[in-house]
Every structure is written in structure tokens, then in C-alpha cells.
Tab-separated table of C-alpha atoms and ligand atoms in Angstrom:
chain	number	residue	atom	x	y	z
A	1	UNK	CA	0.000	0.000	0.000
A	2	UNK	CA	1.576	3.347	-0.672
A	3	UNK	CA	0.086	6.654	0.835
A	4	UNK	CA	2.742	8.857	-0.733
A	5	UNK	CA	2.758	12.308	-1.802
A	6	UNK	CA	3.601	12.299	-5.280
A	7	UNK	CA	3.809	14.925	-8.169
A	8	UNK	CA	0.845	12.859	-9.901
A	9	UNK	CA	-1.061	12.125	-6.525
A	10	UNK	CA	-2.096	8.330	-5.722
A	11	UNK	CA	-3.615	7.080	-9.018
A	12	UNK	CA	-3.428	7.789	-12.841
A	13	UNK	CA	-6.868	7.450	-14.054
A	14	UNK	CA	-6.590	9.583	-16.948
A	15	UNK	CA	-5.430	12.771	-18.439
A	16	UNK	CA	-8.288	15.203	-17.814
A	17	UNK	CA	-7.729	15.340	-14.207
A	18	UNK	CA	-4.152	16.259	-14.827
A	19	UNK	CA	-2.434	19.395	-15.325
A	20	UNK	CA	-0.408	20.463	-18.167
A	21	UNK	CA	2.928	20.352	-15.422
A	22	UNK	CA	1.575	16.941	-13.871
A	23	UNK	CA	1.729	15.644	-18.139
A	24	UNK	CA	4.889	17.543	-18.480
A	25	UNK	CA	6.824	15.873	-15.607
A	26	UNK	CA	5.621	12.609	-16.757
A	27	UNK	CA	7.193	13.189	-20.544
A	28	UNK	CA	10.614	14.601	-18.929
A	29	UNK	CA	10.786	11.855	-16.448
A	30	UNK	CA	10.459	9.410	-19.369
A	31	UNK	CA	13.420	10.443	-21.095
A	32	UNK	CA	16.266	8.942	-18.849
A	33	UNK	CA	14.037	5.735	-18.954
A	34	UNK	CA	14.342	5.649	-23.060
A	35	UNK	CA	17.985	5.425	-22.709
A	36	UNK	CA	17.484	2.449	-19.954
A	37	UNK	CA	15.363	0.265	-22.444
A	38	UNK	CA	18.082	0.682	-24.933
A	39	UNK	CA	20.631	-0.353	-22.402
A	40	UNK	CA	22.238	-4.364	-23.124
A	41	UNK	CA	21.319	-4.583	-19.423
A	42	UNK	CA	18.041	-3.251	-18.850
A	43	UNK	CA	17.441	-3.235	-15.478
A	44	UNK	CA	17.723	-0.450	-12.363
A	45	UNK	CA	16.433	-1.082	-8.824
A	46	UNK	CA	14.340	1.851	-8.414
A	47	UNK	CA	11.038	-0.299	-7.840
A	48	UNK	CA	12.825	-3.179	-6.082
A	49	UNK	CA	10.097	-4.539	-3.215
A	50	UNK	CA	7.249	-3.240	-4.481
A	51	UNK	CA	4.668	-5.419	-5.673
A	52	UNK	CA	2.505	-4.564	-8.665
A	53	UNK	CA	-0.661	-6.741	-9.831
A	54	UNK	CA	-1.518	-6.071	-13.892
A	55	UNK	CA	-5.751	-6.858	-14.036
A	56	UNK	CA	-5.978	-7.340	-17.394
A	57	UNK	CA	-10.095	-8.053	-17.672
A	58	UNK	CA	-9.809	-7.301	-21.567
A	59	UNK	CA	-7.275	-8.107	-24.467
A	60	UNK	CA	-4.135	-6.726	-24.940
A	61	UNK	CA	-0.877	-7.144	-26.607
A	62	UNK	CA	1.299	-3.926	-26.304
A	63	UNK	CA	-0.328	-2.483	-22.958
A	64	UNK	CA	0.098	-5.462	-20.896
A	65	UNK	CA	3.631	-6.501	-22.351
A	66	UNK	CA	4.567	-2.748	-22.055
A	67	UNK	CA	3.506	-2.673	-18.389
A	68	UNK	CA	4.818	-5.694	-17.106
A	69	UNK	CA	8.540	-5.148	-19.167
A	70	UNK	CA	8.385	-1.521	-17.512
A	71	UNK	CA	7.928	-3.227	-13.757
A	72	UNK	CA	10.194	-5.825	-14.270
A	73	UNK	CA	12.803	-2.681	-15.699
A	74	UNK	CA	12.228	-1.241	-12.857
A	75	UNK	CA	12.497	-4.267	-10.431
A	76	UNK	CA	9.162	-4.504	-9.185
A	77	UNK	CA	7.576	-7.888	-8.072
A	78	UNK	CA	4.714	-8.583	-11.002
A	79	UNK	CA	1.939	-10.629	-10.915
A	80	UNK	CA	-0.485	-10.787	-13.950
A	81	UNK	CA	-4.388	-11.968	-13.796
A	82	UNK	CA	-6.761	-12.160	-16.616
A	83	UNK	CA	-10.478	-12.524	-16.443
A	84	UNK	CA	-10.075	-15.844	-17.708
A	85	UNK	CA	-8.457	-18.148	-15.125
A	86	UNK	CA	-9.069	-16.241	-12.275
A	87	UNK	CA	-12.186	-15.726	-9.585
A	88	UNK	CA	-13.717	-13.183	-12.255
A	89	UNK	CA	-14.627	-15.984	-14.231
A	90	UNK	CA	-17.035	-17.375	-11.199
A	91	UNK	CA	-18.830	-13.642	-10.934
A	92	UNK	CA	-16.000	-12.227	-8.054
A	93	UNK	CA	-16.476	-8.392	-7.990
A	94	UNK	CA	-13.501	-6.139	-9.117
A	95	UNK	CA	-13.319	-4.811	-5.592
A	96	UNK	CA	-13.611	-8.300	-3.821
A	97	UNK	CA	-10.701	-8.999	-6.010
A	98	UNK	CA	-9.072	-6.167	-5.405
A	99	UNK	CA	-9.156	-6.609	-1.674
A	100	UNK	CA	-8.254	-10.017	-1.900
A	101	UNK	CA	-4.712	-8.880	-3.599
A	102	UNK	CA	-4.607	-5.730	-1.082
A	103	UNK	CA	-5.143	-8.511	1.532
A	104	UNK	CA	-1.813	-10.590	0.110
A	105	UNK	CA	0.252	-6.593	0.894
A	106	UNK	CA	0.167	-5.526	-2.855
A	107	UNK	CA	1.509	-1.680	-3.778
A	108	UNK	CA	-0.246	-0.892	-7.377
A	109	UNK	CA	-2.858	-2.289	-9.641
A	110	UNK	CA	-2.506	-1.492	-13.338
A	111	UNK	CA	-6.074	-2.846	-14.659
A	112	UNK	CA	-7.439	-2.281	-17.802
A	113	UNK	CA	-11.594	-3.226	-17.980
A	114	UNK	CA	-14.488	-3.035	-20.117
A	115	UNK	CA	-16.528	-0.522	-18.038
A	116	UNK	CA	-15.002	3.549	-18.037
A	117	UNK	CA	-14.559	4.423	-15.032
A	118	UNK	CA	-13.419	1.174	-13.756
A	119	UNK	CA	-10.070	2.364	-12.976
A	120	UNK	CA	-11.743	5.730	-10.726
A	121	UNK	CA	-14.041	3.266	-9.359
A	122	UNK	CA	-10.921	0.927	-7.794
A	123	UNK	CA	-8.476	3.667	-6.815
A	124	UNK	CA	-11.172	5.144	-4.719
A	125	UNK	CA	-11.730	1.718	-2.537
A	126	UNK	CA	-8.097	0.488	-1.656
A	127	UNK	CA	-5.476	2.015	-1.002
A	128	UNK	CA	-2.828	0.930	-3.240
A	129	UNK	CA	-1.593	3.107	-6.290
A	130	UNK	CA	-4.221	2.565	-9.866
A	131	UNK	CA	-3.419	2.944	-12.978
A	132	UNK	CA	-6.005	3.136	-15.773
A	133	UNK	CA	-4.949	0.900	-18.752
A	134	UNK	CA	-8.066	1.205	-20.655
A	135	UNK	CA	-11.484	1.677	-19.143
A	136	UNK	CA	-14.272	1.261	-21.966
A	137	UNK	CA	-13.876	3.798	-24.175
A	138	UNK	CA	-13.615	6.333	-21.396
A	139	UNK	CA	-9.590	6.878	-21.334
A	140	UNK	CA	-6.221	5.517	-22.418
A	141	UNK	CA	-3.728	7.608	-20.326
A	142	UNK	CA	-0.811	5.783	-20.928
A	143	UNK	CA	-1.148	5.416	-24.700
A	144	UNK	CA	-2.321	9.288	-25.094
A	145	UNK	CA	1.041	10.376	-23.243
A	146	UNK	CA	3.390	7.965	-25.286
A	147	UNK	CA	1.839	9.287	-28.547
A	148	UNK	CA	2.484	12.635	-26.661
A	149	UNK	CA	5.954	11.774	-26.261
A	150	UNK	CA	6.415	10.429	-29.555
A	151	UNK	CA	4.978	14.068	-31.455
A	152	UNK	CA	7.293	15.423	-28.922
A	153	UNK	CA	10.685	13.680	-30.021
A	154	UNK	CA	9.854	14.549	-33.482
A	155	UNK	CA	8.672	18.106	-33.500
A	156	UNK	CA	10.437	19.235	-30.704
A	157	UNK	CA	7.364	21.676	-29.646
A	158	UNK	CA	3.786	20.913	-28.984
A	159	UNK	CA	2.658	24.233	-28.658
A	160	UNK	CA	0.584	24.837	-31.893
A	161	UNK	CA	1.213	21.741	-33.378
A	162	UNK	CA	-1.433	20.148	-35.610
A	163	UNK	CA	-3.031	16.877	-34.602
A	164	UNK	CA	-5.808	15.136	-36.445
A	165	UNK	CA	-7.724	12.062	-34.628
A	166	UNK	CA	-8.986	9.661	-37.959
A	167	UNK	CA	-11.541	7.280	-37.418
A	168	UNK	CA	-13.361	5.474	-34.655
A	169	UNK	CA	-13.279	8.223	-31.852
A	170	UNK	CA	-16.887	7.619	-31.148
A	171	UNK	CA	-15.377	4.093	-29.217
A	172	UNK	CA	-11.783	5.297	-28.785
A	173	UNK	CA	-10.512	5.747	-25.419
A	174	UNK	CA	-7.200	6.769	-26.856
A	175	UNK	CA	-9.053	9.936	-28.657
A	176	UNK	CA	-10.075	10.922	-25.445
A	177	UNK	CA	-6.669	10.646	-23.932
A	178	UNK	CA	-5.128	12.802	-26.567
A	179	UNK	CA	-7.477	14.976	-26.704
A	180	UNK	CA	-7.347	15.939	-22.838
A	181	UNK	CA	-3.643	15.816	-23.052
A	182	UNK	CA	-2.806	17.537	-26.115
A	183	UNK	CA	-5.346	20.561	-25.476
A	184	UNK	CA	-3.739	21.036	-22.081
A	185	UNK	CA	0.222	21.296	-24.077
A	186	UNK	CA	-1.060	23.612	-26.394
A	187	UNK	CA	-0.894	21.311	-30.015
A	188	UNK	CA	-4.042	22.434	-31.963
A	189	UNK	CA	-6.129	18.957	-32.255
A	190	UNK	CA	-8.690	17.874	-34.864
A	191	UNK	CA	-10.942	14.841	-34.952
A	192	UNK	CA	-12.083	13.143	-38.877
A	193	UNK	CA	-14.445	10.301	-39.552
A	194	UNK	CA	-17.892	9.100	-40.520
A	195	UNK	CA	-20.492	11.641	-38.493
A	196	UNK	CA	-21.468	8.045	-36.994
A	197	UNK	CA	-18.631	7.614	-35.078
A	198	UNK	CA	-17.454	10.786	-34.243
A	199	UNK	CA	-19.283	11.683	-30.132
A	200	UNK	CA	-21.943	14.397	-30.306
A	201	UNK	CA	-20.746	17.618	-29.303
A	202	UNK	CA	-17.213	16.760	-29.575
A	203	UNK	CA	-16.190	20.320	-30.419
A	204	UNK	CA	-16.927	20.845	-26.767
A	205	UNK	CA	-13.304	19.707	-25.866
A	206	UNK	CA	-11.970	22.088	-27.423
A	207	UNK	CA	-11.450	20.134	-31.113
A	208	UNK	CA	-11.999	20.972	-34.897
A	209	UNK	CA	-14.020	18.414	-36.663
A	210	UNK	CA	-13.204	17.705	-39.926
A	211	UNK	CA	-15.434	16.108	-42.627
A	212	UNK	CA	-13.384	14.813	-45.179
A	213	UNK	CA	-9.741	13.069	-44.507
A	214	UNK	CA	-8.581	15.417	-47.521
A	215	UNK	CA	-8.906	18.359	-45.306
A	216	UNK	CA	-7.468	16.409	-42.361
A	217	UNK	CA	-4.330	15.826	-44.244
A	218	UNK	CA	-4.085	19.535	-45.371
A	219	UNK	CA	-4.535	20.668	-41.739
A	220	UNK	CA	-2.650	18.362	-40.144
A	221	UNK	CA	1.361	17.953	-38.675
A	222	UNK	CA	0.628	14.354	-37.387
A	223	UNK	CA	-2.453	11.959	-37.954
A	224	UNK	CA	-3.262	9.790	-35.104
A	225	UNK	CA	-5.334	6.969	-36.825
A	226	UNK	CA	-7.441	4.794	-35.003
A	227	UNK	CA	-8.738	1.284	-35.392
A	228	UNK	CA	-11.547	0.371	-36.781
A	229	UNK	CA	-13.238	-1.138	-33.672
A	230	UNK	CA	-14.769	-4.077	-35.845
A	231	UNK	CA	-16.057	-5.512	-32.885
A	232	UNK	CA	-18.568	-2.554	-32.600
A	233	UNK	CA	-19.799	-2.264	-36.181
A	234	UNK	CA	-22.692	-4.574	-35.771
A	235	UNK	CA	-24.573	-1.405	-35.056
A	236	UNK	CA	-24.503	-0.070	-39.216
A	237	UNK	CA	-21.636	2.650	-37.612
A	238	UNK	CA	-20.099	2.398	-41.579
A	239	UNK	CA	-21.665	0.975	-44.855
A	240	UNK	CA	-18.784	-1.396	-45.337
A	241	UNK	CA	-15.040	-1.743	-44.540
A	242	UNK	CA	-13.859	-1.298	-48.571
A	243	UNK	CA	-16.356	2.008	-48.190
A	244	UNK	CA	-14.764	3.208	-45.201
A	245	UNK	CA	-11.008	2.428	-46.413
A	246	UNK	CA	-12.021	4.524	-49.838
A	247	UNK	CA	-13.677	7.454	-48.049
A	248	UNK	CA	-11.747	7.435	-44.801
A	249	UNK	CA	-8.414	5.262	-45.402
A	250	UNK	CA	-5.317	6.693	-45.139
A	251	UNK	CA	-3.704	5.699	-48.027
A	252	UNK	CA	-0.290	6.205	-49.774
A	253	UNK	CA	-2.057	7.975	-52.797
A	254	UNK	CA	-3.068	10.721	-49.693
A	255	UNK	CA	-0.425	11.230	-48.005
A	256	UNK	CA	1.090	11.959	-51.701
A	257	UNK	CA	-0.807	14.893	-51.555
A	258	UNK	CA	0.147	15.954	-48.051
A	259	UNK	CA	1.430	19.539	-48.524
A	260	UNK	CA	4.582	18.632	-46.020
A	261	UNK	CA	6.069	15.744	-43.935
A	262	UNK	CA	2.793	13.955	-42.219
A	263	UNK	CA	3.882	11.485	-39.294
A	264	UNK	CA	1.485	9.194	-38.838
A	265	UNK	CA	0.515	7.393	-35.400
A	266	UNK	CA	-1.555	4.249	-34.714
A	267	UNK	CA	-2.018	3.178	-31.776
A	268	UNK	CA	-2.419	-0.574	-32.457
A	269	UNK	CA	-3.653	-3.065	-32.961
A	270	UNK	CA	-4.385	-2.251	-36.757
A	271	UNK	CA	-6.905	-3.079	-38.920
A	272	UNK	CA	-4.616	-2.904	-42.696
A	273	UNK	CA	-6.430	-2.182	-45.769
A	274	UNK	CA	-8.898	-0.690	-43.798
A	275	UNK	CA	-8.302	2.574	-41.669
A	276	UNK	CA	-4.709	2.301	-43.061
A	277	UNK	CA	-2.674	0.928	-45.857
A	278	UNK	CA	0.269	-1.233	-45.316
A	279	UNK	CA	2.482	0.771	-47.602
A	280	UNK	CA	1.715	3.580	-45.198
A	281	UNK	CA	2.224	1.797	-41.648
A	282	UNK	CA	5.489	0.472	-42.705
A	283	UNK	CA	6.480	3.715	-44.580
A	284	UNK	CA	8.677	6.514	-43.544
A	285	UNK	CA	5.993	8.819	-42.608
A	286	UNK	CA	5.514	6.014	-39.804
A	287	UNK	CA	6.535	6.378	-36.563
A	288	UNK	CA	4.111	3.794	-35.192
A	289	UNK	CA	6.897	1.404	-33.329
A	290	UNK	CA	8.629	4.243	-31.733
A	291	UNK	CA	5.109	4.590	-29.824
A	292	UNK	CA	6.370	1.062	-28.596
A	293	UNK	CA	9.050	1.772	-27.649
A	294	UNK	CA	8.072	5.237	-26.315
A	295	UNK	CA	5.597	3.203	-24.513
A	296	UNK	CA	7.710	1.380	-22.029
A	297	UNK	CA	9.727	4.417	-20.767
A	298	UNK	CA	6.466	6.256	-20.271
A	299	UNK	CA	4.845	3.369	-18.135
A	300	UNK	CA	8.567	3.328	-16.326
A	301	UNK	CA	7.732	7.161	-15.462
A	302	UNK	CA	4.236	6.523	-14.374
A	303	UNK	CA	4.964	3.815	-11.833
A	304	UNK	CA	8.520	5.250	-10.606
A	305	UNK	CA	6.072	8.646	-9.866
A	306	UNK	CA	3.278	6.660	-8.630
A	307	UNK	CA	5.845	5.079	-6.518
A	308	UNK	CA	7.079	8.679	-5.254
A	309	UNK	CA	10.075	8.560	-7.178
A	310	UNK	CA	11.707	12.352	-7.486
A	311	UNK	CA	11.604	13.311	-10.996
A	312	UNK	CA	15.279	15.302	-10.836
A	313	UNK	CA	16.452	11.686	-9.390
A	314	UNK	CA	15.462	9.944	-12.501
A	315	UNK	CA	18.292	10.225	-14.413
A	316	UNK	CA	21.075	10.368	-11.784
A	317	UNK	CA	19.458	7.196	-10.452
A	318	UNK	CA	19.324	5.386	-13.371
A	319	UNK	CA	23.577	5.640	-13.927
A	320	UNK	CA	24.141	1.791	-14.866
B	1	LIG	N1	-2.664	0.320	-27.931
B	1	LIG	C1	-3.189	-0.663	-27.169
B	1	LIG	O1	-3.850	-0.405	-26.158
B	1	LIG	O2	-2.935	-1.918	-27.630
B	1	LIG	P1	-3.305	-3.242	-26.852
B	1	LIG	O3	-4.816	-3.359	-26.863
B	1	LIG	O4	-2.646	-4.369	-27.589
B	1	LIG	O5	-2.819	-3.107	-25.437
């Protein structure tokens, strides 16, 4: 249990309750933690006792792998539960399970779960440090500050930099994540896709929506393009996927006409030939597996934090 004072306070649950210096100190922190993950030996003790539980009630590839290398980076003691295999599976409550792990002297739950607000919902009821990896399609912190991160590293500034959302923001957790934390830096954000699955009154946070993906691309420095959540279209959200990739794709015959250097995000996993081409994933305006590997130094910073690691210390402690 850990009842530190911290620059973030107790729990990440997302990036709107942040401030722009809480998302700031988080980024800088990160940095000495890139050059640890490039390290032969990748290890530093900064985390060494603590025990972290990863609640992973939904799928996940990069998240959970992401998480769990970052704890192990940083020495921590991991334990990993699934909805499948566990007490979940025989209708246990998240906070009966929860309290059962509290009970066996735990420090911080990662959990990622179908239901937003999930993560708000635990950190309120034990004590132990929560962070939100994925509730619903509520928020995404983690993912929203290493696609921060990685504009950041390329562009230097954020301050007036353009940022277009594509596609599915009506389910995407990791819109809402950039969104909150991009406004609060200063980058200039837009959101593109089918009316359908763009969130009424989305202009209320502070966004420019864009119609056509033509228009995007014009705007735009960066396109953050989000999957398809195929698992949602049931609903009629988009004619077809063929329509949506020839109306919405983005597609190397667009980002011909880009009037500079696009970057182009994703935050995985991708759906290709449909929200985006493989010619331009694997291309050179692609910077989608430095989010990767931006993605374990950021986690690194949110649990040393959480754990009420100094950010100054970072570096200095990190010396191999
Ligand atoms: N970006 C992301 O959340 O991917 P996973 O679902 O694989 O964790």
C-alpha cells in the first residue's frame, strides 16, 4: 500500500484530471528511462520490493507486455491476472478482487476493464496506487502520453502543433486521452471520420471536426489513426469496410498529396487495408513502433512517480 505524496497524486486514471505540469513531468521523467530500455542490461532497482498486480479483464498485446517489461525494468515484483483463469470468471467483484490482492500486501494495480470508469471506481476503494490501462472507451492515459511523447521527439514543440484524430473516436478511449492531453500542451487537435462515429458535441473539448480526410491531411502535422473497432460495427456505424477504407483510409495515394512531412501514429492493434494501408504503416511517414518503444519508458515514469520517485532523481538514479 503506498500513501505517498507524489507529483501525480495516488492514481493515474486519466489525463483530464491532470495538469499540463503533472503531463509535463511525466514526458521529462520518461526520457532517462528511453535510454534504460536501450541499455544491453536493462534493469535499475528503483522499484525493487514493491509489488505490482496487472488486471488485465480485456485483451491486450502492447499495454500489458509494455507494463509488465516496464515493472520488471524497474524491479518490481509482477503478478499478472486475466479474467479468464481467475475468480472473475465465477462472478468475483472487481473490488472483492481487489481486496483479496490488497489482503496478500500488494503496492499498485494497473487494470485495464471493459466498463469507463473502472479504474476511478478501484483507486477510490483500496489504497494501493491505480493505474487506468483502458477503461471502456472512457480513457487511455498511458497510450495518449506515449503518442504525446512520440509528437514530442519529433517536432520538438507541442505548442501549436497540428493533430488530427482519424476514425473510430466515437469508441476510442485513446481519442479521449489525446485529446485531454494535447489541449492542455497547447498542439491544436482535430478529430475526422464518418459523423457516426465521431461523439456528439465533440467540439466541446476544445477540437476541430473535420469532414473529409482530404482536409485532415491539409490541416494536419501528425495523424493519429485509429482502429476500426470491428467488434462494434454490428450497429450499421459504416456501410462497409472497402467504403470506409475509400472514403476514410489513409492511403499512400493521400499522403502523396500531403502539402509537407505527415507522421502518422496508430495506436495498435491495426486493422490494414482498412483505416490504413500497409504501404503507409510500414512507410517513412511512420513512426508507429517508436510509440512502442516510447511506450515502455512512459509506463517506467508513471509507476517510478506513482511510486514517489523524485523526478530530478530519474536520471542520476538510473547511472548503470
Ligand atoms: N494500444 C493498445 O492499447 O494496444 P493493446 O490493446 O494491444 O494493449
Amino acid at each position: 500500500m503506498s500513501l505517498t505524496a507524489t507529483p501525480l497524486g495516488k492514481d493515474l486514471t486519466g489525463l483530464e484530471p491532470l495538469s499540463a505540469d503533472q503531463i509535463r513531468v511525466i514526458l521529462d521523467t520518461a526520457e532517462p528511462f528511453k535510454e534504460i530500455t536501450a541499455r544491453r542490461v536493462k534493469k535499475v532497482p528503483m522499484l525493487r520490493g514493491k509489488t505490482i498486480v496487472n488486471l488485465f479483464f480485456e485483451a491486450s498485446t502492447r499495454t500489458r507486455i509494455s507494463f509488465e517489461f516496464a515493472e520488471k525494468r524497474l524491479s518490481a515484483d509482477t503478478v499478472n491476472i486475466g479474467a479468464v483463469g481467475s475468480s472473475v470468471s465465477k462472478g468475483e467483484t472487481l473490488v472483492d478482487t481487489a481486496r483479496n490482492l490488497e489482503a496478500m500486501s500488494i503496492d499498485m494495480v494497473v487494470i485495464r476493464h471493459w466498463s469507463a470508469g473502472a479504474a476511478a471506481f478501484l483507486a477510490a476503494r483500496i489504497p494501493s496506487n491505480v493505474i487506468n490501462a483502458g477503461d471502456g472507451a472512457h480513457e487511455h492515459p498511458t497510450q495518449g502520453l506515449l503518442d504525446i511523447l512520440t509528437l514530442r521527439d519529433h517536432f520538438g514543440a507541442l505548442e501549436g502543433l497540428r493533430v488530427c484524430i482519424v476514425g473510430d473516436v466515437l469508441h476510442s478511449r485513446v481519442a479521449r486521452s489525446n485529446i485531454y492531453g494535447l489541449v492542455k500542451l497547447g498542439a491544436e487537435v482535430g478529430v475526422c471520420g464518418p459523423r457516426t462515429l465521431l461523439p456528439a458535441a465533440i467540439e466541446e473539448l476544445g477540437v476541430t471536426v473535420f469532414g473529409h480526410v482530404e482536409e485532415a491531411i491539409e490541416w494536419a502535422d501528425a495523424l493519429n489513426v485509429l482502429r476500426l473497432q470491428l467488434e462494434r460495427m454490428q450497429d450499421g456505424f459504416v456501410p462497409s469496410l472497402r467504403e470506409y477504407n475509400r472514403v476514410f483510409g489513409i492511403t499512400r495515394q493521400r499522403l502523396e498529396r500531403a502539402p509537407g512531412r505527415l507522421l502518422i501514429l496508430h495506436p495498435g492493434p491495426m486493422n490494414r487495408g482498412v483505416e490504413i494501408d500497409s504501404d503507409v504503416a510500414d512507410g517513412p511517414h511512420s513512426v508507429i513502433l517508436q510509440q512502442v518503444t516510447n511506450g515502455v519508458a512512459i509506463r517506467m515514469s508513471v509507476l517510478y512517480l506513482l511510486a514517489g520517485g523524485a523526478p530530478h532523481l530519474a536520471g542520476a538514479a538510473s547511472s548503470p
